[in-house]
PDB file of C-alpha atoms in Angstrom:
ATOM      1  CA  MET Z   1      64.568  15.732-121.527  1.00 36.00           C
ATOM      2  CA  LEU Z   2      66.862  18.758-121.321  1.00 42.00           C
ATOM      3  CA  SER Z   3      65.082  22.043-120.833  1.00 48.00           C
ATOM      4  CA  PRO Z   4      66.204  24.857-123.183  1.00 40.00           C
ATOM      5  CA  ASN Z   5      68.388  26.772-120.713  1.00 50.00           C
ATOM      6  CA  ARG Z   6      70.259  23.588-119.766  1.00 52.00           C
ATOM      7  CA  LYS Z   7      71.937  23.644-123.190  1.00 63.00           C
ATOM      8  CA  ALA Z   8      74.155  26.523-122.088  1.00 78.00           C
ATOM      9  CA  LYS Z   9      77.740  25.919-121.013  1.00 92.00           C
ATOM     10  CA  PRO Z  10      79.086  26.863-117.567  1.00 94.00           C
ATOM     11  CA  SER Z  11      81.181  29.528-119.296  1.00 93.00           C
ATOM     12  CA  ASP Z  12      77.942  31.250-120.344  1.00 95.00           C
ATOM     13  CA  MET Z  13      77.035  31.932-116.715  1.00 97.00           C
ATOM     14  CA  LYS Z  14      77.511  35.432-115.322  1.00 97.00           C
ATOM     15  CA  GLY Z  15      79.462  34.375-112.236  1.00 98.00           C
ATOM     16  CA  TYR Z  16      81.776  32.114-114.217  1.00 98.00           C
ATOM     17  CA  ARG Z  17      82.516  34.837-116.780  1.00 97.00           C
ATOM     18  CA  ARG Z  18      83.495  37.295-114.067  1.00 98.00           C
ATOM     19  CA  MET Z  19      85.871  34.789-112.478  1.00 98.00           C
ATOM     20  CA  PHE Z  20      87.447  32.793-115.264  1.00 98.00           C
ATOM     21  CA  ALA Z  21      89.145  33.095-118.640  1.00 96.00           C
ATOM     22  CA  PRO Z  22      92.203  31.347-120.127  1.00 96.00           C
ATOM     23  CA  ASP Z  23      95.540  33.048-119.363  1.00 94.00           C
ATOM     24  CA  ARG Z  24      93.922  35.431-116.874  1.00 96.00           C
ATOM     25  CA  LEU Z  25      94.136  35.580-113.086  1.00 98.00           C
ATOM     26  CA  THR Z  26      91.362  37.105-110.979  1.00 98.00           C
ATOM     27  CA  LEU Z  27      91.043  37.603-107.239  1.00 98.00           C
ATOM     28  CA  GLY Z  28      88.289  36.641-104.834  1.00 98.00           C
ATOM     29  CA  VAL Z  29      88.017  36.982-101.089  1.00 98.00           C
ATOM     30  CA  PHE Z  30      86.761  34.600 -98.415  1.00 98.00           C
ATOM     31  CA  PHE Z  31      84.186  35.582 -95.857  1.00 98.00           C
ATOM     32  CA  PRO Z  32      84.697  36.707 -93.228  1.00 98.00           C
ATOM     33  CA  ILE Z  33      86.515  39.719 -94.670  1.00 98.00           C
ATOM     34  CA  GLU Z  34      88.115  40.217 -91.308  1.00 97.00           C
ATOM     35  CA  ALA Z  35      91.335  39.688 -89.375  1.00 96.00           C
ATOM     36  CA  PHE Z  36      90.643  37.921 -86.093  1.00 95.00           C
ATOM     37  CA  GLU Z  37      92.147  35.702 -83.423  1.00 92.00           C
ATOM     38  CA  GLY Z  38      90.699  32.352 -82.408  1.00 92.00           C
ATOM     39  CA  ASP Z  39      88.080  30.567 -84.472  1.00 93.00           C
ATOM     40  CA  GLN Z  40      85.102  32.940 -84.328  1.00 94.00           C
ATOM     41  CA  PRO Z  41      84.950  36.253 -86.227  1.00 96.00           C
ATOM     42  CA  SER Z  42      82.817  39.238 -85.271  1.00 96.00           C
ATOM     43  CA  MET Z  43      81.087  39.359 -88.699  1.00 97.00           C
ATOM     44  CA  GLN Z  44      80.856  43.142 -88.449  1.00 97.00           C
ATOM     45  CA  HIS Z  45      80.545  45.379 -91.543  1.00 97.00           C
ATOM     46  CA  GLN Z  46      80.588  42.418 -93.931  1.00 98.00           C
ATOM     47  CA  GLU Z  47      77.820  43.814 -96.142  1.00 98.00           C
ATOM     48  CA  TYR Z  48      79.749  47.049 -96.689  1.00 98.00           C
ATOM     49  CA  LEU Z  49      82.968  45.149 -97.385  1.00 98.00           C
ATOM     50  CA  ALA Z  50      81.177  42.874 -99.860  1.00 98.00           C
ATOM     51  CA  ARG Z  51      79.882  45.882-101.779  1.00 98.00           C
ATOM     52  CA  ARG Z  52      83.305  47.492-101.633  1.00 98.00           C
ATOM     53  CA  ALA Z  53      84.972  44.348-103.010  1.00 98.00           C
ATOM     54  CA  GLU Z  54      82.524  44.487-105.915  1.00 98.00           C
ATOM     55  CA  GLU Z  55      83.252  48.178-106.548  1.00 98.00           C
ATOM     56  CA  LEU Z  56      87.013  47.612-106.444  1.00 98.00           C
ATOM     57  CA  GLY Z  57      86.785  44.882-109.082  1.00 98.00           C
ATOM     58  CA  PHE Z  58      87.266  41.678-107.137  1.00 98.00           C
ATOM     59  CA  ALA Z  59      85.842  38.771-109.095  1.00 98.00           C
ATOM     60  CA  ALA Z  60      84.144  36.742-106.356  1.00 98.00           C
ATOM     61  CA  LEU Z  61      82.992  36.509-102.767  1.00 98.00           C
ATOM     62  CA  TRP Z  62      83.535  33.072-101.227  1.00 98.00           C
ATOM     63  CA  PHE Z  63      81.300  31.357 -98.646  1.00 98.00           C
ATOM     64  CA  ARG Z  64      82.250  28.485 -96.322  1.00 97.00           C
ATOM     65  CA  ASP Z  65      80.168  25.505 -95.195  1.00 97.00           C
ATOM     66  CA  VAL Z  66      80.981  24.717 -91.536  1.00 96.00           C
ATOM     67  CA  PRO Z  67      77.898  23.118 -89.927  1.00 95.00           C
ATOM     68  CA  LEU Z  68      79.387  22.630 -86.440  1.00 96.00           C
ATOM     69  CA  ARG Z  69      82.034  24.359 -84.363  1.00 95.00           C
ATOM     70  CA  ASP Z  70      85.061  22.187 -83.658  1.00 94.00           C
ATOM     71  CA  PRO Z  71      87.348  24.262 -81.371  1.00 90.00           C
ATOM     72  CA  SER Z  72      90.363  22.159 -82.301  1.00 87.00           C
ATOM     73  CA  PHE Z  73      90.006  23.092 -85.977  1.00 88.00           C
ATOM     74  CA  GLY Z  74      90.478  26.820 -85.408  1.00 87.00           C
ATOM     75  CA  ASP Z  75      88.097  28.232 -88.028  1.00 89.00           C
ATOM     76  CA  ILE Z  76      84.305  28.340 -88.370  1.00 94.00           C
ATOM     77  CA  GLY Z  77      84.134  30.365 -91.564  1.00 94.00           C
ATOM     78  CA  GLN Z  78      81.461  33.054 -91.784  1.00 97.00           C
ATOM     79  CA  VAL Z  79      79.415  31.498 -88.907  1.00 97.00           C
ATOM     80  CA  PHE Z  80      76.076  31.782 -90.711  1.00 98.00           C
ATOM     81  CA  ASP Z  81      74.571  29.006 -92.828  1.00 98.00           C
ATOM     82  CA  PRO Z  82      76.052  29.341 -96.329  1.00 98.00           C
ATOM     83  CA  TRP Z  83      72.709  29.307 -98.163  1.00 98.00           C
ATOM     84  CA  MET Z  84      71.148  31.909 -95.889  1.00 98.00           C
ATOM     85  CA  TYR Z  85      74.242  34.082 -96.112  1.00 98.00           C
ATOM     86  CA  LEU Z  86      74.464  33.679 -99.900  1.00 98.00           C
ATOM     87  CA  GLY Z  87      70.922  34.990-100.183  1.00 98.00           C
ATOM     88  CA  TRP Z  88      71.681  37.882 -97.834  1.00 98.00           C
ATOM     89  CA  ILE Z  89      74.839  38.958 -99.679  1.00 98.00           C
ATOM     90  CA  ALA Z  90      73.255  38.407-103.091  1.00 98.00           C
ATOM     91  CA  ALA Z  91      70.707  41.057-102.117  1.00 98.00           C
ATOM     92  CA  GLN Z  92      73.515  43.471-101.165  1.00 97.00           C
ATOM     93  CA  THR Z  93      75.449  43.146-104.445  1.00 98.00           C
ATOM     94  CA  ARG Z  94      74.764  43.192-108.172  1.00 98.00           C
ATOM     95  CA  GLU Z  95      77.669  41.929-110.296  1.00 98.00           C
ATOM     96  CA  ILE Z  96      80.271  40.057-108.242  1.00 98.00           C
ATOM     97  CA  ALA Z  97      80.308  36.259-108.444  1.00 98.00           C
ATOM     98  CA  LEU Z  98      79.094  34.277-105.424  1.00 98.00           C
ATOM     99  CA  ALA Z  99      81.148  31.128-104.877  1.00 98.00           C
ATOM    100  CA  THR Z 100      81.086  28.350-102.295  1.00 98.00           C
ATOM    101  CA  GLY Z 101      84.336  27.001-100.939  1.00 96.00           C
ATOM    102  CA  SER Z 102      82.943  24.510-100.321  1.00 95.00           C
ATOM    103  CA  ILE Z 103      79.571  22.857 -99.702  1.00 98.00           C
ATOM    104  CA  VAL Z 104      80.169  19.542 -97.888  1.00 98.00           C
ATOM    105  CA  LEU Z 105      78.095  17.204-100.029  1.00 98.00           C
ATOM    106  CA  PRO Z 106      77.988  14.027 -97.879  1.00 97.00           C
ATOM    107  CA  LEU Z 107      76.384  15.956 -94.990  1.00 97.00           C
ATOM    108  CA  ARG Z 108      73.506  17.311 -97.090  1.00 97.00           C
ATOM    109  CA  HIS Z 109      70.770  15.665 -99.105  1.00 97.00           C
ATOM    110  CA  PRO Z 110      71.522  16.360-102.788  1.00 98.00           C
ATOM    111  CA  LEU Z 111      67.973  17.506-103.531  1.00 98.00           C
ATOM    112  CA  HIS Z 112      68.227  20.143-100.799  1.00 98.00           C
ATOM    113  CA  THR Z 113      71.618  21.257-102.116  1.00 98.00           C
ATOM    114  CA  ALA Z 114      70.363  21.380-105.696  1.00 98.00           C
ATOM    115  CA  LYS Z 115      67.274  23.403-104.774  1.00 98.00           C
ATOM    116  CA  ALA Z 116      69.266  25.858-102.664  1.00 98.00           C
ATOM    117  CA  ALA Z 117      71.908  26.300-105.370  1.00 98.00           C
ATOM    118  CA  ALA Z 118      69.368  26.844-108.146  1.00 98.00           C
ATOM    119  CA  SER Z 119      67.447  29.294-105.956  1.00 98.00           C
ATOM    120  CA  VAL Z 120      70.550  31.396-105.234  1.00 98.00           C
ATOM    121  CA  ASP Z 121      71.532  31.305-108.888  1.00 98.00           C
ATOM    122  CA  GLN Z 122      68.098  32.491-110.037  1.00 98.00           C
ATOM    123  CA  LEU Z 123      67.794  35.190-107.381  1.00 98.00           C
ATOM    124  CA  SER Z 124      71.304  36.519-108.067  1.00 98.00           C
ATOM    125  CA  GLY Z 125      70.939  36.550-111.842  1.00 98.00           C
ATOM    126  CA  GLY Z 126      73.306  33.671-112.617  1.00 98.00           C
ATOM    127  CA  ARG Z 127      76.135  34.615-110.265  1.00 98.00           C
ATOM    128  CA  LEU Z 128      76.579  31.340-108.339  1.00 98.00           C
ATOM    129  CA  VAL Z 129      79.661  29.154-108.781  1.00 98.00           C
ATOM    130  CA  LEU Z 130      79.195  25.980-106.752  1.00 98.00           C
ATOM    131  CA  GLY Z 131      82.345  24.678-105.072  1.00 98.00           C
ATOM    132  CA  VAL Z 132      81.838  21.265-103.458  1.00 98.00           C
ATOM    133  CA  ALA Z 133      83.883  18.959-101.228  1.00 98.00           C
ATOM    134  CA  SER Z 134      83.728  15.641 -99.397  1.00 97.00           C
ATOM    135  CA  GLY Z 135      84.457  17.186 -95.983  1.00 95.00           C
ATOM    136  CA  ASP Z 136      87.501  17.112 -93.702  1.00 91.00           C
ATOM    137  CA  ARG Z 137      86.140  17.573 -90.156  1.00 94.00           C
ATOM    138  CA  PRO Z 138      85.581  14.118 -88.654  1.00 94.00           C
ATOM    139  CA  VAL Z 139      83.600  15.438 -85.688  1.00 95.00           C
ATOM    140  CA  GLU Z 140      80.741  16.520 -87.957  1.00 96.00           C
ATOM    141  CA  PHE Z 141      80.004  13.172 -89.586  1.00 97.00           C
ATOM    142  CA  PRO Z 142      78.636  11.141 -86.628  1.00 97.00           C
ATOM    143  CA  ALA Z 143      76.468  14.124 -85.671  1.00 97.00           C
ATOM    144  CA  PHE Z 144      74.744  13.802 -89.049  1.00 97.00           C
ATOM    145  CA  GLY Z 145      74.666  10.000 -88.974  1.00 97.00           C
ATOM    146  CA  VAL Z 146      77.154   9.753 -91.862  1.00 97.00           C
ATOM    147  CA  ASP Z 147      80.080   7.332 -91.996  1.00 97.00           C
ATOM    148  CA  PHE Z 148      83.262   9.409 -92.394  1.00 96.00           C
ATOM    149  CA  GLU Z 149      84.946   6.522 -94.223  1.00 96.00           C
ATOM    150  CA  GLN Z 150      82.201   6.515 -96.865  1.00 97.00           C
ATOM    151  CA  ARG Z 151      82.458  10.204 -97.716  1.00 97.00           C
ATOM    152  CA  SER Z 152      84.287   9.686-101.023  1.00 97.00           C
ATOM    153  CA  ALA Z 153      81.602   7.377-102.410  1.00 97.00           C
ATOM    154  CA  LEU Z 154      78.832   9.585-101.025  1.00 97.00           C
ATOM    155  CA  PHE Z 155      80.447  12.598-102.666  1.00 98.00           C
ATOM    156  CA  ARG Z 156      80.357  10.961-106.103  1.00 98.00           C
ATOM    157  CA  ASP Z 157      76.762   9.845-105.664  1.00 97.00           C
ATOM    158  CA  ASN Z 158      75.658  13.225-104.348  1.00 98.00           C
ATOM    159  CA  LEU Z 159      77.310  15.192-107.154  1.00 98.00           C
ATOM    160  CA  SER Z 160      75.740  12.953-109.776  1.00 97.00           C
ATOM    161  CA  VAL Z 161      72.256  13.493-108.338  1.00 98.00           C
ATOM    162  CA  ILE Z 162      72.732  17.274-108.189  1.00 98.00           C
ATOM    163  CA  ARG Z 163      73.886  17.502-111.779  1.00 98.00           C
ATOM    164  CA  THR Z 164      71.083  15.252-113.016  1.00 98.00           C
ATOM    165  CA  VAL Z 165      68.228  17.105-111.303  1.00 98.00           C
ATOM    166  CA  LEU Z 166      69.583  20.538-112.229  1.00 98.00           C
ATOM    167  CA  ASP Z 167      70.119  19.703-115.897  1.00 97.00           C
ATOM    168  CA  ASN Z 168      67.025  17.602-116.598  1.00 97.00           C
ATOM    169  CA  GLU Z 169      63.270  17.825-116.190  1.00 97.00           C
ATOM    170  CA  PHE Z 170      61.484  14.942-114.443  1.00 97.00           C
ATOM    171  CA  PRO Z 171      64.563  12.691-114.415  1.00 97.00           C
ATOM    172  CA  THR Z 172      64.754   9.142-113.160  1.00 97.00           C
ATOM    173  CA  VAL Z 173      67.372   8.926-110.407  1.00 97.00           C
ATOM    174  CA  HIS Z 174      68.472   6.013-108.237  1.00 95.00           C
ATOM    175  CA  SER Z 175      71.026   6.753-105.529  1.00 95.00           C
ATOM    176  CA  SER Z 176      71.978   6.028-101.944  1.00 93.00           C
ATOM    177  CA  TYR Z 177      70.009   9.170-101.011  1.00 93.00           C
ATOM    178  CA  GLY Z 178      66.712   8.036-102.548  1.00 94.00           C
ATOM    179  CA  ASP Z 179      64.864   7.500-105.823  1.00 95.00           C
ATOM    180  CA  LEU Z 180      63.042   9.630-108.359  1.00 96.00           C
ATOM    181  CA  TYR Z 181      60.830   7.868-110.886  1.00 96.00           C
ATOM    182  CA  GLY Z 182      60.274  10.616-113.425  1.00 95.00           C
ATOM    183  CA  ASN Z 183      57.025  11.712-111.761  1.00 96.00           C
ATOM    184  CA  ALA Z 184      58.442  14.684-109.844  1.00 97.00           C
ATOM    185  CA  ASP Z 185      60.806  17.506-110.755  1.00 98.00           C
ATOM    186  CA  LEU Z 186      63.146  19.756-108.828  1.00 98.00           C
ATOM    187  CA  VAL Z 187      62.384  23.462-109.174  1.00 98.00           C
ATOM    188  CA  PRO Z 188      63.653  26.021-109.762  1.00 98.00           C
ATOM    189  CA  LYS Z 189      66.309  25.219-112.311  1.00 98.00           C
ATOM    190  CA  PRO Z 190      69.373  27.482-112.468  1.00 98.00           C
ATOM    191  CA  THR Z 191      69.649  30.193-115.119  1.00 97.00           C
ATOM    192  CA  GLY Z 192      71.908  27.925-117.188  1.00 97.00           C
ATOM    193  CA  ARG Z 193      74.343  25.072-116.653  1.00 97.00           C
ATOM    194  CA  LEU Z 194      75.545  25.755-113.120  1.00 98.00           C
ATOM    195  CA  PRO Z 195      79.366  25.752-112.799  1.00 98.00           C
ATOM    196  CA  MET Z 196      80.597  23.162-110.298  1.00 98.00           C
ATOM    197  CA  LEU Z 197      84.149  23.073-108.918  1.00 98.00           C
ATOM    198  CA  VAL Z 198      85.616  20.216-106.871  1.00 98.00           C
ATOM    199  CA  THR Z 199      87.781  21.131-103.877  1.00 98.00           C
ATOM    200  CA  GLY Z 200      90.948  19.161-103.236  1.00 97.00           C
ATOM    201  CA  HIS Z 201      90.637  15.581-104.395  1.00 97.00           C
ATOM    202  CA  SER Z 202      87.506  14.837-102.322  1.00 98.00           C
ATOM    203  CA  GLY Z 203      88.606  11.212-102.419  1.00 97.00           C
ATOM    204  CA  GLN Z 204      88.646  11.092-106.247  1.00 98.00           C
ATOM    205  CA  ARG Z 205      91.270  10.611-108.941  1.00 98.00           C
ATOM    206  CA  LEU Z 206      92.312  13.706-110.851  1.00 98.00           C
ATOM    207  CA  ASP Z 207      90.960  12.321-114.138  1.00 98.00           C
ATOM    208  CA  TRP Z 208      87.544  11.836-112.504  1.00 98.00           C
ATOM    209  CA  ILE Z 209      87.561  15.443-111.314  1.00 98.00           C
ATOM    210  CA  ALA Z 210      88.602  16.653-114.759  1.00 98.00           C
ATOM    211  CA  GLN Z 211      85.694  14.749-116.307  1.00 98.00           C
ATOM    212  CA  HIS Z 212      82.934  15.603-113.834  1.00 98.00           C
ATOM    213  CA  ALA Z 213      83.835  19.104-112.620  1.00 98.00           C
ATOM    214  CA  ASP Z 214      83.984  22.460-114.398  1.00 98.00           C
ATOM    215  CA  GLY Z 215      87.137  23.449-112.513  1.00 98.00           C
ATOM    216  CA  TRP Z 216      89.395  22.529-109.607  1.00 98.00           C
ATOM    217  CA  ILE Z 217      90.020  24.289-106.274  1.00 98.00           C
ATOM    218  CA  THR Z 218      93.272  23.327-104.584  1.00 98.00           C
ATOM    219  CA  TYR Z 219      95.727  24.543-101.997  1.00 95.00           C
ATOM    220  CA  PRO Z 220      98.640  27.019-102.039  1.00 96.00           C
ATOM    221  CA  ARG Z 221     102.110  25.663-102.768  1.00 95.00           C
ATOM    222  CA  GLY Z 222     105.482  27.020-103.761  1.00 94.00           C
ATOM    223  CA  ILE Z 223     105.558  28.293-107.339  1.00 97.00           C
ATOM    224  CA  GLU Z 224     107.598  25.425-108.788  1.00 97.00           C
ATOM    225  CA  ARG Z 225     105.468  22.769-107.111  1.00 97.00           C
ATOM    226  CA  GLN Z 226     102.223  24.521-108.052  1.00 98.00           C
ATOM    227  CA  MET Z 227     103.409  24.723-111.653  1.00 98.00           C
ATOM    228  CA  GLU Z 228     103.670  20.916-111.669  1.00 98.00           C
ATOM    229  CA  VAL Z 229     100.165  20.573-110.195  1.00 98.00           C
ATOM    230  CA  VAL Z 230      98.729  22.974-112.798  1.00 98.00           C
ATOM    231  CA  SER Z 231     100.429  20.964-115.529  1.00 98.00           C
ATOM    232  CA  HIS Z 232      98.897  17.713-114.213  1.00 98.00           C
ATOM    233  CA  TRP Z 233      95.470  19.373-114.149  1.00 98.00           C
ATOM    234  CA  ARG Z 234      95.755  20.674-117.708  1.00 98.00           C
ATOM    235  CA  ALA Z 235      96.849  17.244-118.919  1.00 98.00           C
ATOM    236  CA  ALA Z 236      93.938  15.550-117.125  1.00 98.00           C
ATOM    237  CA  VAL Z 237      91.435  17.992-118.672  1.00 98.00           C
ATOM    238  CA  GLU Z 238      92.913  17.572-122.150  1.00 98.00           C
ATOM    239  CA  ALA Z 239      92.691  13.779-121.834  1.00 98.00           C
ATOM    240  CA  VAL Z 240      88.968  13.750-121.029  1.00 97.00           C
ATOM    241  CA  ALA Z 241      87.806  16.921-122.811  1.00 96.00           C
ATOM    242  CA  PRO Z 242      90.276  17.883-125.563  1.00 97.00           C
ATOM    243  CA  GLY Z 243      90.410  21.604-126.232  1.00 96.00           C
ATOM    244  CA  SER Z 244      88.370  22.482-123.133  1.00 97.00           C
ATOM    245  CA  PHE Z 245      89.258  25.150-120.584  1.00 98.00           C
ATOM    246  CA  LYS Z 246      88.601  24.248-116.967  1.00 98.00           C
ATOM    247  CA  PRO Z 247      89.964  26.757-114.455  1.00 98.00           C
ATOM    248  CA  PHE Z 248      92.550  26.137-111.752  1.00 98.00           C
ATOM    249  CA  VAL Z 249      91.766  27.866-108.448  1.00 98.00           C
ATOM    250  CA  GLN Z 250      93.790  28.157-105.239  1.00 98.00           C
ATOM    251  CA  SER Z 251      93.508  29.841-101.851  1.00 97.00           C
ATOM    252  CA  PHE Z 252      96.120  32.198-100.367  1.00 97.00           C
ATOM    253  CA  TYR Z 253      96.335  33.537 -96.804  1.00 97.00           C
ATOM    254  CA  VAL Z 254      97.855  37.020 -96.822  1.00 98.00           C
ATOM    255  CA  ASP Z 255      98.910  39.404 -94.056  1.00 98.00           C
ATOM    256  CA  LEU Z 256      99.597  42.602 -95.997  1.00 98.00           C
ATOM    257  CA  SER Z 257     102.179  44.864 -94.378  1.00 97.00           C
ATOM    258  CA  ASP Z 258     101.728  48.631 -94.522  1.00 96.00           C
ATOM    259  CA  ASN Z 259     105.270  48.789 -95.923  1.00 98.00           C
ATOM    260  CA  PRO Z 260     104.953  48.060 -99.682  1.00 97.00           C
ATOM    261  CA  ASP Z 261     108.531  46.762 -99.803  1.00 97.00           C
ATOM    262  CA  GLN Z 262     108.321  44.436 -96.788  1.00 97.00           C
ATOM    263  CA  PRO Z 263     109.922  41.090 -97.745  1.00 97.00           C
ATOM    264  CA  PRO Z 264     107.849  37.932 -97.240  1.00 97.00           C
ATOM    265  CA  THR Z 265     107.784  35.652 -94.227  1.00 97.00           C
ATOM    266  CA  PRO Z 266     105.659  32.475 -94.139  1.00 96.00           C
ATOM    267  CA  ILE Z 267     102.342  32.216 -92.303  1.00 95.00           C
ATOM    268  CA  HIS Z 268      99.782  29.401 -92.357  1.00 93.00           C
ATOM    269  CA  LEU Z 269      99.094  28.633 -96.057  1.00 94.00           C
ATOM    270  CA  GLY Z 270     100.469  31.983 -97.159  1.00 97.00           C
ATOM    271  CA  PHE Z 271     102.777  34.914 -96.513  1.00 96.00           C
ATOM    272  CA  ARG Z 272     103.178  38.126 -94.584  1.00 98.00           C
ATOM    273  CA  GLY Z 273     104.691  40.861 -96.722  1.00 98.00           C
ATOM    274  CA  GLY Z 274     104.254  44.116 -98.596  1.00 98.00           C
ATOM    275  CA  ARG Z 275     102.135  44.665-101.663  1.00 97.00           C
ATOM    276  CA  ASN Z 276     105.094  44.563-104.058  1.00 97.00           C
ATOM    277  CA  PHE Z 277     105.868  41.003-103.018  1.00 97.00           C
ATOM    278  CA  VAL Z 278     102.180  40.032-103.142  1.00 97.00           C
ATOM    279  CA  LEU Z 279     101.882  41.461-106.659  1.00 97.00           C
ATOM    280  CA  HIS Z 280     104.987  39.580-107.823  1.00 97.00           C
ATOM    281  CA  PHE Z 281     103.686  36.367-106.280  1.00 97.00           C
ATOM    282  CA  LEU Z 282     100.302  36.730-107.992  1.00 98.00           C
ATOM    283  CA  GLU Z 283     101.976  37.551-111.307  1.00 97.00           C
ATOM    284  CA  ALA Z 284     104.003  34.359-110.966  1.00 97.00           C
ATOM    285  CA  LEU Z 285     100.840  32.359-110.309  1.00 98.00           C
ATOM    286  CA  GLN Z 286      99.267  33.868-113.404  1.00 97.00           C
ATOM    287  CA  THR Z 287     102.327  32.931-115.449  1.00 97.00           C
ATOM    288  CA  ILE Z 288     102.122  29.264-114.410  1.00 98.00           C
ATOM    289  CA  GLY Z 289      98.416  29.068-115.258  1.00 98.00           C
ATOM    290  CA  VAL Z 290      96.485  29.745-112.051  1.00 98.00           C
ATOM    291  CA  ASN Z 291      93.160  31.358-112.994  1.00 98.00           C
ATOM    292  CA  HIS Z 292      91.739  32.539-109.672  1.00 98.00           C
ATOM    293  CA  VAL Z 293      93.169  33.151-106.201  1.00 98.00           C
ATOM    294  CA  ILE Z 294      90.946  33.291-103.110  1.00 98.00           C
ATOM    295  CA  LEU Z 295      92.414  35.644-100.524  1.00 98.00           C
ATOM    296  CA  ASN Z 296      91.917  34.882 -96.837  1.00 98.00           C
ATOM    297  CA  LEU Z 297      92.619  37.808 -94.496  1.00 98.00           C
ATOM    298  CA  LYS Z 298      92.176  35.972 -91.160  1.00 96.00           C
ATOM    299  CA  TYR Z 299      95.800  36.257 -90.005  1.00 96.00           C
ATOM    300  CA  GLY Z 300      96.255  39.919 -90.881  1.00 96.00           C
ATOM    301  CA  ALA Z 301      97.681  42.480 -88.466  1.00 96.00           C
ATOM    302  CA  ARG Z 302      95.909  45.358 -90.218  1.00 97.00           C
ATOM    303  CA  ASP Z 303      92.238  46.207 -90.589  1.00 97.00           C
ATOM    304  CA  ALA Z 304      90.792  43.988 -93.324  1.00 97.00           C
ATOM    305  CA  GLY Z 305      88.977  46.902 -94.920  1.00 98.00           C
ATOM    306  CA  ALA Z 306      92.248  48.795 -95.382  1.00 98.00           C
ATOM    307  CA  VAL Z 307      93.882  45.691 -96.864  1.00 98.00           C
ATOM    308  CA  LEU Z 308      90.949  45.204 -99.243  1.00 98.00           C
ATOM    309  CA  GLU Z 309      91.316  48.816-100.395  1.00 98.00           C
ATOM    310  CA  GLU Z 310      95.063  48.528-100.965  1.00 98.00           C
ATOM    311  CA  ILE Z 311      94.801  45.295-102.916  1.00 98.00           C
ATOM    312  CA  GLY Z 312      91.879  46.643-104.924  1.00 98.00           C
ATOM    313  CA  LYS Z 313      93.573  49.922-105.809  1.00 98.00           C
ATOM    314  CA  GLU Z 314      97.240  48.932-106.089  1.00 97.00           C
ATOM    315  CA  ILE Z 315      97.305  45.268-107.135  1.00 98.00           C
ATOM    316  CA  LEU Z 316      94.117  44.488-109.083  1.00 97.00           C
ATOM    317  CA  PRO Z 317      94.680  47.161-111.773  1.00 96.00           C
ATOM    318  CA  GLN Z 318      98.152  45.802-112.517  1.00 95.00           C
ATOM    319  CA  LEU Z 319      96.903  42.227-112.722  1.00 94.00           C
ATOM    320  CA  LYS Z 320      94.136  43.309-115.107  1.00 87.00           C
ATOM    321  CA  ALA Z 321      96.676  45.198-117.207  1.00 84.00           C
ATOM    322  CA  GLY Z 322      98.737  42.032-117.581  1.00 71.00           C
ATOM    323  CA  VAL Z 323     101.934  43.359-116.016  1.00 49.00           C
ATOM    324  CA  PRO Z 324     104.696  40.810-116.758  1.00 50.00           C
ATOM    325  CA  ALA Z 325     105.739  38.663-113.827  1.00 45.00           C
ATOM    326  CA  ALA Z 326     108.856  39.857-112.039  1.00 45.00           C
ATOM    327  CA  ALA Z 327     111.594  37.451-111.064  1.00 40.00           C
ATOM    328  CA  TYR Z 328     110.277  35.373-108.200  1.00 42.00           C
ATOM    329  CA  SER Z 329     112.339  33.289-105.830  1.00 43.00           C
ATOM    330  CA  ALA Z 330     110.318  32.840-102.620  1.00 41.00           C
ATOM    331  CA  GLN Z 331     108.985  29.296-102.222  1.00 40.00           C
TER     332      GLN Z 331
END
């Protein structure tokens, strides 16, 4: 039986409302909020930067799930366990959404994930947005006794269990992870219907993602190509849930020059350039239907705090004001 607060929609949740609305683009930022070489950040001053991002009007702080260090991969995220760090940052902030990008479902028991997610959501006052993925680091899977080739099926099974135990009281569940027979219940429940976003394809068809997720996180592309991907997403959502809005989210690595007029040059999954180019690029993404962009400052030449300030003071206000997109040609 559904409990009363399960009747809410994801769009009723505080974190979701801060991040998403039709025809609007918001900005989030990945932890670590830091420019660094190699794969391991210093994790210094992150609490201050999180509070400052909130004050400047960023929509979300994003947390990574990287259980093990693989030196060949080049990135270990925010180092700390995502659930521990979510709780720590939740206590340092009040309004900003807390999003995961993304929890690797096949490596975690779904009941543990569900309990952790509901706990963070309750303790933060409904600010959690749960991004999930099937995982892309092969070295991790044998360490957890999980078959890498089975991750797509495990992802589907895991997500189904999480949704069932979060939305229902004393459910009956049969899955590859175990069985519930209606004689035990997962507590706490979240403050409402917890928003869940799928990252990449996670081994699934786009129509499956449109049906089972509340939004989609994907990768940066040139504007024309991303416009096609957005169009495919909107069509998939309309086919399975006519009239529904499900947000389109992408990441974006940015190295912000101190010269506002610096033209762009490519970097890994993003650009190096001045704020005028970055604003025009974000305006173009808003025009094609992107709803949220997650900034990653890893490859920056400047102090990340200074970049956060400049984006917050010079770019965010213009995005919120709905400045029309300038002509954009960089791909």
